């Protein structure tokens, strides 16, 4: 009786609340043999299919020929660099870049009438794929308290609404300001300037969910928080190690660089739990052999490491190399480099010798002979590049894993020389530029001192909230206003139910967007949607065509200028949004001339030049062909580390002990090939052979049999971190060549299983590649258990316990 009463109360309390998750429904799954190559003619065909689907063949096709060109605009998708000297006049883009362009160049529009005819509650019943294909947002919209439908609002009134909420807060720290990677350098700079003059460092940003871990590993060891390898280094090197990264889906243009390096003699070692197509082979659609179906082999050796077995594997490499170094001193390790550029070598070697090689191989889940083969490929080579992605940065010990990779490179002297270095493959275009522009919840005192000197106000000095801390602060009621410069915060973050409950507590949510997403439907008591122009659209002000700038993952800053007419005359660029918000909020008290920035992006760049090293003569250099490289001391062989002067320290790390119960598995979340971050382009993951379904769990065939399952079974997934039962219902088992006791699922569908407290040590990133789960046969009763979680959080108010 009591349970029924609770469920009835829940239904009454939440009957008009939209769903935080996509609908629990299955489609018609089709499983085929996974591919052993990527790109080729199918990639070209998919590109045209997406242009047709978005009704933008002419408009989008025109833009494609300008994307990533010297006189065009920067791809809105990933941050892989463009070639410095020559670029293809036909297609300097990849399939996923074309998909991203098709979505923003679409001719479909979401208008006032659309919102009038569709309630927030009804829109939330759609899948993320359906929401994303509704079209471009075309005018500012407002959802009033207790409102069911968004309604139009003028830009002036939208800024007044934001100012009203911000100015009535007891403290600026009661607001948080999120940033997506697509935001330009110019918009990022004025945005952070406003927020700091307003008075807070609460800057959760997308780096907090992808490569914050990389910065925390590289800054104290190398003196820079960015990668050290250039694109040209890939063309002339000896060994390229790709670990925890899937280039075929996450950075497809990287395959061209790998293929070029391979032709020039480089060996490629691929390390990943899944045998991804983009690690194995590449069919270049711009070459005859790629068109007729001949693939270029990429990986010379593939090592299917266990989830979280990476640390053991890297230490095994080091131990094997050290054995050879002892046999031939100075022939394997670069002893001159170690002596002159590093510190802590002897202590590191002592620590390394304490490890047992057989145990390391077992912890990595790999035959020792295979590990020896990889180590042998590096033995007499110094020109080594190591590339990594979120397969490492989202593990609970990700910072330590990356420090161990740096140890390996230091042993070989493989940093600061041509053909060497670290290469964190960053995701969203300009996510690195955001951080350079001081979008950072923990800026240095030197950076803040410079802002004070240039602008005359004293910026806040205390550390602000990152993503995880922001979610917890909203839940606790200490953040009441949430502003999002782009992105889909709800779907990108962990612990979906917990996060959704938090977002609904806010007094105001504001999102700057080009398209509708689920984040607009899980909102505060009031909500604003502010539509902005896209990268591919012309940014015209006072009759002049403007240009912005972005920084790619290898530290090149280049201009970007759109070529398409904006989809609506009621859009506003992000720089103007930030400036107008500042004017409305700070008024006459501001010491910054915001109108100067509104009238001239050159003025923004002039002040960036004053505040951030490396941007001298910004307005001149940024329009030069190919842009310019930012300074990177470690790339030049200089290591300016805070604690060790001009030396790079070796770091002592531990191998994690991962003991799982018989019915427990480690889960890593990943994206499909028809997806970029939280944007769902389609329902196929064709390289992995999974079609028309996203609610799948990839499992080893032995695990399937041992658990009494069979491929195609419907199951529910559970996580019990923090003593709380989290449930992701209704998934289909797919047999896949993955290490035993490991599973892989797609995000955002399984973000609900990632505890907000399951984070990477030091970087505080969600550890979405290290999630303990249990798998049980699907039961309709599970929905009632989900209701109970929602009931306790909504009705009983146990928000600090229920996630």
PDB file of C-alpha atoms in Angstrom, residues 304-489:
ATOM      1  CA  UNK A 304      43.801  -5.515 -26.841  1.00  0.00           C
ATOM      2  CA  UNK A 305      44.569  -4.256 -23.341  1.00  0.00           C
ATOM      3  CA  UNK A 306      42.031  -4.753 -20.554  1.00  0.00           C
ATOM      4  CA  UNK A 307      40.104  -1.729 -19.324  1.00  0.00           C
ATOM      5  CA  UNK A 308      42.456  -0.050 -16.831  1.00  0.00           C
ATOM      6  CA  UNK A 309      45.298  -2.397 -17.786  1.00  0.00           C
ATOM      7  CA  UNK A 310      47.181   0.460 -19.463  1.00  0.00           C
ATOM      8  CA  UNK A 311      49.371   1.316 -16.470  1.00  0.00           C
ATOM      9  CA  UNK A 312      50.613  -2.260 -16.180  1.00  0.00           C
ATOM     10  CA  UNK A 313      51.292  -2.366 -19.926  1.00  0.00           C
ATOM     11  CA  UNK A 314      53.356   0.817 -19.987  1.00  0.00           C
ATOM     12  CA  UNK A 315      55.402  -0.324 -16.995  1.00  0.00           C
ATOM     13  CA  UNK A 316      55.966  -3.639 -18.774  1.00  0.00           C
ATOM     14  CA  UNK A 317      57.327  -1.707 -21.784  1.00  0.00           C
ATOM     15  CA  UNK A 318      59.646   0.228 -19.497  1.00  0.00           C
ATOM     16  CA  UNK A 319      60.851  -2.883 -17.672  1.00  0.00           C
ATOM     17  CA  UNK A 320      61.623  -4.702 -20.913  1.00  0.00           C
ATOM     18  CA  UNK A 321      63.446  -1.695 -22.307  1.00  0.00           C
ATOM     19  CA  UNK A 322      65.420  -1.344 -19.076  1.00  0.00           C
ATOM     20  CA  UNK A 323      66.564  -4.954 -19.305  1.00  0.00           C
ATOM     21  CA  UNK A 324      67.915  -4.217 -22.765  1.00  0.00           C
ATOM     22  CA  UNK A 325      69.470  -0.956 -21.538  1.00  0.00           C
ATOM     23  CA  UNK A 326      71.372  -2.864 -18.847  1.00  0.00           C
ATOM     24  CA  UNK A 327      72.691  -5.222 -21.501  1.00  0.00           C
ATOM     25  CA  UNK A 328      73.756  -2.349 -23.782  1.00  0.00           C
ATOM     26  CA  UNK A 329      74.125   0.861 -21.714  1.00  0.00           C
ATOM     27  CA  UNK A 330      73.261   4.030 -23.620  1.00  0.00           C
ATOM     28  CA  UNK A 331      71.911   2.125 -26.612  1.00  0.00           C
ATOM     29  CA  UNK A 332      68.251   1.983 -25.505  1.00  0.00           C
ATOM     30  CA  UNK A 333      67.750   4.934 -23.152  1.00  0.00           C
ATOM     31  CA  UNK A 334      68.904   8.453 -24.061  1.00  0.00           C
ATOM     32  CA  UNK A 335      71.296   8.895 -21.140  1.00  0.00           C
ATOM     33  CA  UNK A 336      72.430  12.383 -22.211  1.00  0.00           C
ATOM     34  CA  UNK A 337      68.833  13.563 -22.287  1.00  0.00           C
ATOM     35  CA  UNK A 338      68.133  11.902 -18.939  1.00  0.00           C
ATOM     36  CA  UNK A 339      71.201  13.534 -17.371  1.00  0.00           C
ATOM     37  CA  UNK A 340      70.668  17.032 -18.761  1.00  0.00           C
ATOM     38  CA  UNK A 341      66.888  17.361 -18.982  1.00  0.00           C
ATOM     39  CA  UNK A 342      65.314  15.199 -16.248  1.00  0.00           C
ATOM     40  CA  UNK A 343      65.382  14.485 -12.536  1.00  0.00           C
ATOM     41  CA  UNK A 344      64.532  11.455 -10.382  1.00  0.00           C
ATOM     42  CA  UNK A 345      65.835   8.775 -12.749  1.00  0.00           C
ATOM     43  CA  UNK A 346      67.577   6.601 -10.140  1.00  0.00           C
ATOM     44  CA  UNK A 347      64.569   6.536  -7.819  1.00  0.00           C
ATOM     45  CA  UNK A 348      62.324   5.756 -10.765  1.00  0.00           C
ATOM     46  CA  UNK A 349      64.488   2.797 -11.797  1.00  0.00           C
ATOM     47  CA  UNK A 350      64.446   1.424  -8.253  1.00  0.00           C
ATOM     48  CA  UNK A 351      60.662   1.612  -8.267  1.00  0.00           C
ATOM     49  CA  UNK A 352      60.477   0.006 -11.714  1.00  0.00           C
ATOM     50  CA  UNK A 353      62.628  -2.920 -10.628  1.00  0.00           C
ATOM     51  CA  UNK A 354      60.142  -3.751  -7.862  1.00  0.00           C
ATOM     52  CA  UNK A 355      57.549  -4.825 -10.440  1.00  0.00           C
ATOM     53  CA  UNK A 356      57.227  -8.396 -11.697  1.00  0.00           C
ATOM     54  CA  UNK A 357      57.022  -8.645 -15.475  1.00  0.00           C
ATOM     55  CA  UNK A 358      54.681 -11.644 -15.553  1.00  0.00           C
ATOM     56  CA  UNK A 359      52.284  -9.927 -13.155  1.00  0.00           C
ATOM     57  CA  UNK A 360      52.330  -6.758 -15.227  1.00  0.00           C
ATOM     58  CA  UNK A 361      51.407  -8.757 -18.332  1.00  0.00           C
ATOM     59  CA  UNK A 362      48.596 -10.465 -16.426  1.00  0.00           C
ATOM     60  CA  UNK A 363      47.291  -7.126 -15.128  1.00  0.00           C
ATOM     61  CA  UNK A 364      47.319  -5.795 -18.682  1.00  0.00           C
ATOM     62  CA  UNK A 365      45.472  -8.884 -19.897  1.00  0.00           C
ATOM     63  CA  UNK A 366      48.029  -9.570 -22.636  1.00  0.00           C
ATOM     64  CA  UNK A 367      50.479 -12.340 -23.548  1.00  0.00           C
ATOM     65  CA  UNK A 368      53.987 -11.349 -22.532  1.00  0.00           C
ATOM     66  CA  UNK A 369      55.327 -12.209 -25.994  1.00  0.00           C
ATOM     67  CA  UNK A 370      53.046  -9.603 -27.565  1.00  0.00           C
ATOM     68  CA  UNK A 371      54.252  -6.979 -25.100  1.00  0.00           C
ATOM     69  CA  UNK A 372      57.858  -7.934 -25.890  1.00  0.00           C
ATOM     70  CA  UNK A 373      57.137  -7.461 -29.581  1.00  0.00           C
ATOM     71  CA  UNK A 374      55.903  -3.907 -28.955  1.00  0.00           C
ATOM     72  CA  UNK A 375      58.876  -3.084 -26.743  1.00  0.00           C
ATOM     73  CA  UNK A 376      61.247  -4.409 -29.395  1.00  0.00           C
ATOM     74  CA  UNK A 377      59.753  -1.964 -31.913  1.00  0.00           C
ATOM     75  CA  UNK A 378      60.850   0.868 -29.598  1.00  0.00           C
ATOM     76  CA  UNK A 379      64.202  -0.513 -28.447  1.00  0.00           C
ATOM     77  CA  UNK A 380      66.579   1.265 -30.808  1.00  0.00           C
ATOM     78  CA  UNK A 381      64.273   4.157 -31.671  1.00  0.00           C
ATOM     79  CA  UNK A 382      64.123   7.630 -30.156  1.00  0.00           C
ATOM     80  CA  UNK A 383      61.667   9.271 -32.516  1.00  0.00           C
ATOM     81  CA  UNK A 384      58.476   8.137 -30.795  1.00  0.00           C
ATOM     82  CA  UNK A 385      55.077   9.846 -30.603  1.00  0.00           C
ATOM     83  CA  UNK A 386      52.412   8.699 -28.146  1.00  0.00           C
ATOM     84  CA  UNK A 387      48.801   9.683 -28.893  1.00  0.00           C
ATOM     85  CA  UNK A 388      45.977   9.210 -26.415  1.00  0.00           C
ATOM     86  CA  UNK A 389      42.309   9.971 -26.035  1.00  0.00           C
ATOM     87  CA  UNK A 390      39.584   9.687 -23.448  1.00  0.00           C
ATOM     88  CA  UNK A 391      40.195   5.958 -23.177  1.00  0.00           C
ATOM     89  CA  UNK A 392      42.932   7.047 -20.774  1.00  0.00           C
ATOM     90  CA  UNK A 393      41.818  10.440 -19.493  1.00  0.00           C
ATOM     91  CA  UNK A 394      38.508   9.075 -18.180  1.00  0.00           C
ATOM     92  CA  UNK A 395      40.006   6.288 -16.055  1.00  0.00           C
ATOM     93  CA  UNK A 396      40.131   6.792 -12.300  1.00  0.00           C
ATOM     94  CA  UNK A 397      43.948   6.834 -12.346  1.00  0.00           C
ATOM     95  CA  UNK A 398      44.177   8.650 -15.681  1.00  0.00           C
ATOM     96  CA  UNK A 399      46.604  11.326 -14.466  1.00  0.00           C
ATOM     97  CA  UNK A 400      49.035   8.652 -13.266  1.00  0.00           C
ATOM     98  CA  UNK A 401      48.700   6.680 -16.528  1.00  0.00           C
ATOM     99  CA  UNK A 402      49.651   9.756 -18.542  1.00  0.00           C
ATOM    100  CA  UNK A 403      52.554  10.538 -16.214  1.00  0.00           C
ATOM    101  CA  UNK A 404      53.767   6.990 -16.832  1.00  0.00           C
ATOM    102  CA  UNK A 405      53.575   7.569 -20.590  1.00  0.00           C
ATOM    103  CA  UNK A 406      55.684  10.681 -20.050  1.00  0.00           C
ATOM    104  CA  UNK A 407      58.146   8.543 -18.047  1.00  0.00           C
ATOM    105  CA  UNK A 408      58.485   6.253 -21.066  1.00  0.00           C
ATOM    106  CA  UNK A 409      59.103   9.178 -23.413  1.00  0.00           C
ATOM    107  CA  UNK A 410      61.649  10.696 -21.036  1.00  0.00           C
ATOM    108  CA  UNK A 411      63.561   7.408 -20.908  1.00  0.00           C
ATOM    109  CA  UNK A 412      63.794   7.441 -24.683  1.00  0.00           C
ATOM    110  CA  UNK A 413      64.505  11.176 -24.971  1.00  0.00           C
ATOM    111  CA  UNK A 414      61.393  11.367 -27.124  1.00  0.00           C
ATOM    112  CA  UNK A 415      60.185  14.860 -26.265  1.00  0.00           C
ATOM    113  CA  UNK A 416      61.402  18.177 -27.649  1.00  0.00           C
ATOM    114  CA  UNK A 417      62.879  16.784 -30.868  1.00  0.00           C
ATOM    115  CA  UNK A 418      61.499  16.425 -34.414  1.00  0.00           C
ATOM    116  CA  UNK A 419      59.353  13.323 -34.850  1.00  0.00           C
ATOM    117  CA  UNK A 420      58.673  12.947 -31.134  1.00  0.00           C
ATOM    118  CA  UNK A 421      56.301  14.010 -28.405  1.00  0.00           C
ATOM    119  CA  UNK A 422      53.006  13.799 -26.626  1.00  0.00           C
ATOM    120  CA  UNK A 423      49.771  14.040 -28.583  1.00  0.00           C
ATOM    121  CA  UNK A 424      46.560  14.245 -26.551  1.00  0.00           C
ATOM    122  CA  UNK A 425      43.898  14.003 -29.285  1.00  0.00           C
ATOM    123  CA  UNK A 426      41.424  16.602 -28.100  1.00  0.00           C
ATOM    124  CA  UNK A 427      37.785  16.410 -29.035  1.00  0.00           C
ATOM    125  CA  UNK A 428      35.795  19.551 -29.706  1.00  0.00           C
ATOM    126  CA  UNK A 429      37.112  22.224 -32.033  1.00  0.00           C
ATOM    127  CA  UNK A 430      38.697  25.022 -29.942  1.00  0.00           C
ATOM    128  CA  UNK A 431      38.370  23.258 -26.615  1.00  0.00           C
ATOM    129  CA  UNK A 432      42.098  23.943 -26.249  1.00  0.00           C
ATOM    130  CA  UNK A 433      41.596  27.563 -27.270  1.00  0.00           C
ATOM    131  CA  UNK A 434      38.956  28.024 -24.567  1.00  0.00           C
ATOM    132  CA  UNK A 435      41.528  27.137 -21.909  1.00  0.00           C
ATOM    133  CA  UNK A 436      44.178  29.377 -23.495  1.00  0.00           C
ATOM    134  CA  UNK A 437      41.627  32.205 -23.313  1.00  0.00           C
ATOM    135  CA  UNK A 438      41.405  31.657 -19.516  1.00  0.00           C
ATOM    136  CA  UNK A 439      38.197  29.628 -19.424  1.00  0.00           C
ATOM    137  CA  UNK A 440      39.503  27.921 -16.320  1.00  0.00           C
ATOM    138  CA  UNK A 441      38.145  27.416 -12.824  1.00  0.00           C
ATOM    139  CA  UNK A 442      41.686  27.368 -11.421  1.00  0.00           C
ATOM    140  CA  UNK A 443      43.652  30.160 -13.160  1.00  0.00           C
ATOM    141  CA  UNK A 444      47.132  31.029 -11.977  1.00  0.00           C
ATOM    142  CA  UNK A 445      47.690  34.083  -9.818  1.00  0.00           C
ATOM    143  CA  UNK A 446      49.940  35.441 -12.557  1.00  0.00           C
ATOM    144  CA  UNK A 447      47.086  35.267 -15.069  1.00  0.00           C
ATOM    145  CA  UNK A 448      44.751  37.063 -12.668  1.00  0.00           C
ATOM    146  CA  UNK A 449      47.388  39.696 -11.903  1.00  0.00           C
ATOM    147  CA  UNK A 450      47.659  40.426 -15.617  1.00  0.00           C
ATOM    148  CA  UNK A 451      43.896  40.886 -15.961  1.00  0.00           C
ATOM    149  CA  UNK A 452      43.961  43.286 -13.023  1.00  0.00           C
ATOM    150  CA  UNK A 453      46.834  45.262 -14.513  1.00  0.00           C
ATOM    151  CA  UNK A 454      45.233  45.560 -17.961  1.00  0.00           C
ATOM    152  CA  UNK A 455      41.633  46.247 -16.935  1.00  0.00           C
ATOM    153  CA  UNK A 456      41.827  47.770 -13.476  1.00  0.00           C
ATOM    154  CA  UNK A 457      39.526  45.452 -11.531  1.00  0.00           C
ATOM    155  CA  UNK A 458      40.621  42.797  -9.063  1.00  0.00           C
ATOM    156  CA  UNK A 459      39.383  39.415 -10.332  1.00  0.00           C
ATOM    157  CA  UNK A 460      38.338  36.768  -7.805  1.00  0.00           C
ATOM    158  CA  UNK A 461      41.256  34.758  -6.486  1.00  0.00           C
ATOM    159  CA  UNK A 462      39.619  31.653  -5.049  1.00  0.00           C
ATOM    160  CA  UNK A 463      39.298  28.445  -7.052  1.00  0.00           C
ATOM    161  CA  UNK A 464      35.930  28.056  -8.767  1.00  0.00           C
ATOM    162  CA  UNK A 465      33.749  25.061  -9.553  1.00  0.00           C
ATOM    163  CA  UNK A 466      34.545  22.548 -12.282  1.00  0.00           C
ATOM    164  CA  UNK A 467      31.816  20.385 -13.851  1.00  0.00           C
ATOM    165  CA  UNK A 468      31.498  17.823 -11.062  1.00  0.00           C
ATOM    166  CA  UNK A 469      31.666  20.461  -8.328  1.00  0.00           C
ATOM    167  CA  UNK A 470      29.076  22.549 -10.169  1.00  0.00           C
ATOM    168  CA  UNK A 471      26.600  19.665 -10.275  1.00  0.00           C
ATOM    169  CA  UNK A 472      27.040  19.096  -6.550  1.00  0.00           C
ATOM    170  CA  UNK A 473      26.751  22.825  -5.805  1.00  0.00           C
ATOM    171  CA  UNK A 474      23.510  23.087  -7.783  1.00  0.00           C
ATOM    172  CA  UNK A 475      22.188  20.075  -5.901  1.00  0.00           C
ATOM    173  CA  UNK A 476      23.108  21.706  -2.585  1.00  0.00           C
ATOM    174  CA  UNK A 477      21.399  24.957  -3.590  1.00  0.00           C
ATOM    175  CA  UNK A 478      24.577  27.046  -3.594  1.00  0.00           C
ATOM    176  CA  UNK A 479      24.438  27.628  -7.360  1.00  0.00           C
ATOM    177  CA  UNK A 480      21.153  29.136  -8.480  1.00  0.00           C
ATOM    178  CA  UNK A 481      21.858  30.447 -12.003  1.00  0.00           C
ATOM    179  CA  UNK A 482      23.467  28.357 -14.728  1.00  0.00           C
ATOM    180  CA  UNK A 483      24.632  29.891 -18.010  1.00  0.00           C
ATOM    181  CA  UNK A 484      25.847  27.617 -20.801  1.00  0.00           C
ATOM    182  CA  UNK A 485      27.810  29.036 -23.726  1.00  0.00           C
ATOM    183  CA  UNK A 486      26.952  26.180 -26.076  1.00  0.00           C
ATOM    184  CA  UNK A 487      26.936  22.466 -25.367  1.00  0.00           C
ATOM    185  CA  UNK A 488      24.469  19.973 -23.937  1.00  0.00           C
ATOM    186  CA  UNK A 489      25.426  19.939 -20.263  1.00  0.00           C
TER     187      UNK A 489
END
